[in-house]
């Protein structure tokens, strides 16, 4: 398929009876071009109404005004929000965003990044997959910002996931829950491990604080999606009222929404019989029934820091850990009396 | 900020003591280059390990392997799903997707499209805003696919929205509802008007069929988001049980999810007191409480047709209207007995 957005540099070259290279040199104001030829080329450019594309400019500067955004999944509302904020900020600065989904596959990620590098981006924003191989192929000098998930040797902008896990645990413990479940993300990803470790650490502190009132914690691993929350929720909620958890925390809001679904199907009322805490605070969290108590990530702030690093202040030195916040809504309450 | 992904075409030119234009001609296997110079340039290319970027290739062909995707809002799950499918298909064919959000603003849209055209895309996929000004600036010869919403003079790939509206109305009428509400999208967009006209037309047919059993229809206009569904839902559900609607249809699933929220807050049970029908069938529709009855759009099919048109079979001739389907779940039931 050949697309011609006429007139092209070739049309100019043909009309002016010079090579494409000569037209390029005229456009680049290269002094080596014979003045007579320069005048002829400029006349043809004016007559044909030729305008050099940004591709040509990019080639001359050896960079483009494209920002690459590499994320696991655009249908995860957290990444969709992030993409929207990044794109809005980039667009205001005259840059465009190239979107690449990696579907949490290191090989797909490598292919996407290689294809992106061929376009010589002004910079990239990446939320790497677990086991990412990308660290090895990013060229020196390319400004990149790693968000959400770390990449060895690159500085990370992310919420303090460990602290976020602690906040969720503290909230449930303060409400009086002692049989608690936790649905983690894939334990191959750092973000999952940090949230889980924060949560578990806070629960263990509480257990050692009060030996007579031991906290029982069941952890099951899932993916960061609705289905996983629903399926693992069902497993955690098997068994009778006296044995199953009275509260479950999840590693993201999508899992929590899937868990709400499972609870409803099993006839378990939220928050009367079961408290649920999510993570992220996607817009949907305040809309589902009941409204979700969750740990808020400052998505807009992450986008702003990333864009500033790419377009203004230069590479980020050292990791930036943003503060999470517990947002208390209607999905948590004290455990049932029994 | 200057990014250097060394070595560049300039490095090659300097090392080989020729102009950048000459290096370009060597790379393009242009026969006009002196064989001695050609050999020298090729040696330098091999020695430096220079690889031409796709920017250069794009310039020579005067097109890029970029596909532009211009949508109102990536945080709308319908567009996020569509973006995912398009990006997956494009990536498999060696193309990348440039994402642009227009926030339903014709001026923002024009700016985004102009910036995209500077990159000489292989084609664009656009869901135009209402009052779009883009029709005038798309160059002849650019392959573009209009999805979801029409653009004058361009062929549209979309679900049959009129038929979708009819399906929703038929379902509610067959369940026995006679006091019905409808939350439309912005009536400046064709997609909203089509869905509403289909719905209203079917209701009017039913009213004329049975003069003694008149159907009462209240239509309020909103935006395609959660908040709008919640706020307008509250308005429609004001008044006592005997006067308010026993069923409400919405122009998309996000509105329906907002409406579910409003119903819950007002103590109105779904589907016992109120039936709700959405539109789109986003993944969330089968997860909310209760699971949403909705009109399904074939999102994957829309993405496939768009990519085929851009990369394979050429421009679409005449509009393509895909069949919607009613997906019956738990948010609809016969009206309360009273």
Coordinates of C-alpha atoms in Angstrom, one line a residue, chain A residues 1-5 8-10 19 21-22 25 53-66 73-75 80-81 83-84 87-88 91-92 94-101 103 111-112 115 117-123 139-143 226 230 257-258 260-261 264-265 270 283-284 286-291 309-311 330, chain B residues 1-5 8-10 19 21-22 25 53-66 73-75 80-81 83-84 87-88 91-92 94-101 103 111-112 115 117-123 139-143 226 230 257-258 260-261 264-265 270 283-284 286-291 309-311 330:
Chain A
X1 CA 0.0 0.0 0.0
X2 CA 1.7 3.2 -1.1
X3 CA 0.4 6.4 0.4
X4 CA 1.3 9.7 -1.2
X5 CA 0.7 12.9 0.6
X8 CA 6.8 14.9 -1.7
X9 CA 10.5 15.7 -1.6
X10 CA 10.8 13.4 -4.6
X19 CA 18.7 14.7 -6.4
X21 CA 19.9 14.8 -1.4
X22 CA 20.2 18.2 -2.9
X25 CA 20.6 20.2 1.7
X53 CA 7.3 16.5 7.2
X54 CA 8.5 16.0 10.8
X55 CA 10.0 12.7 9.7
X56 CA 12.6 14.7 7.8
X57 CA 13.2 17.0 10.7
X58 CA 13.4 14.0 13.0
X59 CA 16.0 12.4 10.8
X60 CA 18.2 15.6 10.7
X61 CA 18.0 15.9 14.5
X62 CA 18.2 12.2 15.0
X63 CA 15.3 12.2 17.4
X64 CA 11.6 12.6 17.1
X65 CA 8.9 14.3 19.2
X66 CA 7.4 11.0 20.0
X73 CA -2.4 -3.6 29.5
X74 CA -4.3 -0.5 28.4
X75 CA -7.6 -2.1 29.6
X80 CA -5.7 3.9 31.0
X81 CA -5.8 6.8 33.5
X83 CA -2.0 7.0 29.6
X84 CA -4.6 9.7 29.5
X87 CA -0.9 12.0 26.7
X88 CA -2.6 15.2 27.8
X91 CA 0.4 16.8 23.8
X92 CA 0.5 20.2 25.5
X94 CA 4.0 19.3 21.4
X95 CA 4.8 15.6 21.8
X96 CA 2.8 12.6 20.8
X97 CA 2.5 9.3 22.6
X98 CA 3.1 5.9 21.0
X99 CA 1.3 3.2 22.9
X100 CA 2.6 -0.3 23.2
X101 CA 0.9 -3.1 25.2
X103 CA 0.6 -8.3 27.8
X111 CA 9.9 -6.6 20.4
X112 CA 7.8 -3.5 21.2
X115 CA 10.3 -1.3 17.2
X117 CA 13.7 2.6 19.3
X118 CA 13.7 2.5 15.5
X119 CA 11.5 5.6 15.7
X120 CA 14.2 7.4 17.8
X121 CA 11.8 8.6 20.5
X122 CA 12.5 11.7 22.6
X123 CA 12.1 9.4 25.6
X139 CA 20.6 2.7 24.5
X140 CA 22.7 5.0 26.7
X141 CA 21.5 8.6 26.4
X142 CA 17.9 7.6 25.9
X143 CA 15.8 9.3 28.6
X226 CA -11.2 -8.9 37.5
X230 CA -13.4 -13.4 41.3
X257 CA -14.3 -5.7 42.1
X258 CA -14.1 -9.4 41.0
X260 CA -17.3 -8.3 45.2
X261 CA -18.8 -10.3 42.4
X264 CA -22.5 -11.5 46.0
X265 CA -22.8 -14.9 44.2
X270 CA -20.1 -6.7 52.0
X283 CA -12.5 6.0 39.2
X284 CA -14.7 2.9 39.3
X286 CA -16.2 4.9 44.1
X287 CA -19.0 3.6 41.9
X288 CA -19.3 -0.1 42.6
X289 CA -21.7 -1.4 45.1
X290 CA -20.6 -1.0 47.9
X291 CA -18.2 1.8 47.3
X309 CA 11.8 14.0 33.6
X310 CA 11.5 13.4 29.9
X311 CA 11.0 16.9 28.7
X330 CA -18.3 1.4 52.3
Chain B
X1 CA 17.4 17.8 25.3
X2 CA 19.6 16.1 22.6
X3 CA 19.4 12.4 22.4
X4 CA 22.0 10.5 20.5
X5 CA 21.6 6.9 19.6
X8 CA 24.1 8.2 13.2
X9 CA 24.0 8.9 9.5
X10 CA 26.0 12.0 10.3
X19 CA 27.5 14.3 2.6
X21 CA 22.7 12.8 1.1
X22 CA 25.4 10.5 -0.3
X25 CA 21.8 7.3 -1.7
X53 CA 16.5 4.1 11.6
X54 CA 12.9 3.7 10.5
X55 CA 12.7 7.5 10.4
X56 CA 15.0 7.4 7.3
X57 CA 13.1 4.6 5.7
X58 CA 9.9 6.5 6.3
X59 CA 11.3 9.6 4.7
X60 CA 12.4 7.8 1.6
X61 CA 9.0 6.1 1.2
X62 CA 7.2 9.2 2.4
X63 CA 5.2 7.2 4.9
X64 CA 5.8 5.6 8.2
X65 CA 4.8 2.4 9.8
X66 CA 2.7 4.3 12.3
X73 CA -11.2 9.1 25.8
X74 CA -8.9 6.2 26.5
X75 CA -10.4 5.8 30.0
X80 CA -9.5 1.0 25.8
X81 CA -10.7 -2.4 24.6
X83 CA -7.2 0.3 21.4
X84 CA -5.9 -3.0 22.8
X87 CA -2.6 -2.3 18.9
X88 CA -2.3 -6.1 19.0
X91 CA 1.9 -4.8 16.2
X92 CA 1.6 -8.3 14.6
X94 CA 4.9 -4.5 12.2
X95 CA 3.0 -1.3 12.8
X96 CA 2.9 0.9 15.9
X97 CA -0.1 2.8 17.2
X98 CA 0.1 6.5 18.1
X99 CA -2.6 7.3 20.6
X100 CA -4.4 10.7 20.7
X101 CA -7.2 11.6 23.1
X103 CA -11.6 14.8 25.1
X111 CA -4.5 19.8 16.7
X112 CA -4.0 16.1 17.4
X115 CA 0.4 16.8 14.6
X117 CA -0.2 14.1 9.8
X118 CA 3.3 15.6 10.3
X119 CA 4.4 12.0 11.1
X120 CA 3.0 10.8 7.7
X121 CA 1.1 7.8 9.2
X122 CA 0.4 4.7 7.1
X123 CA -3.2 5.3 8.0
X139 CA -5.3 14.7 2.8
X140 CA -6.5 12.8 -0.2
X141 CA -4.8 9.4 -0.4
X142 CA -4.5 9.0 3.3
X143 CA -6.2 5.7 4.3
X226 CA -20.2 7.0 35.0
X230 CA -25.4 8.5 38.4
X257 CA -23.0 1.4 36.1
X258 CA -23.5 5.0 37.4
X260 CA -26.7 1.2 39.4
X261 CA -24.9 3.3 42.0
X264 CA -28.5 1.6 45.4
X265 CA -28.1 5.0 47.1
X270 CA -32.3 -3.8 40.7
X283 CA -15.9 -6.6 30.4
X284 CA -17.1 -4.9 33.5
X286 CA -20.6 -9.0 33.6
X287 CA -18.9 -8.2 36.9
X288 CA -21.0 -5.4 38.5
X289 CA -23.8 -6.2 40.9
X290 CA -26.2 -7.2 39.5
X291 CA -24.6 -8.4 36.2
X309 CA -8.8 -1.7 5.6
X310 CA -5.6 0.2 6.6
X311 CA -3.1 -2.5 5.9
X330 CA -29.4 -10.0 35.9

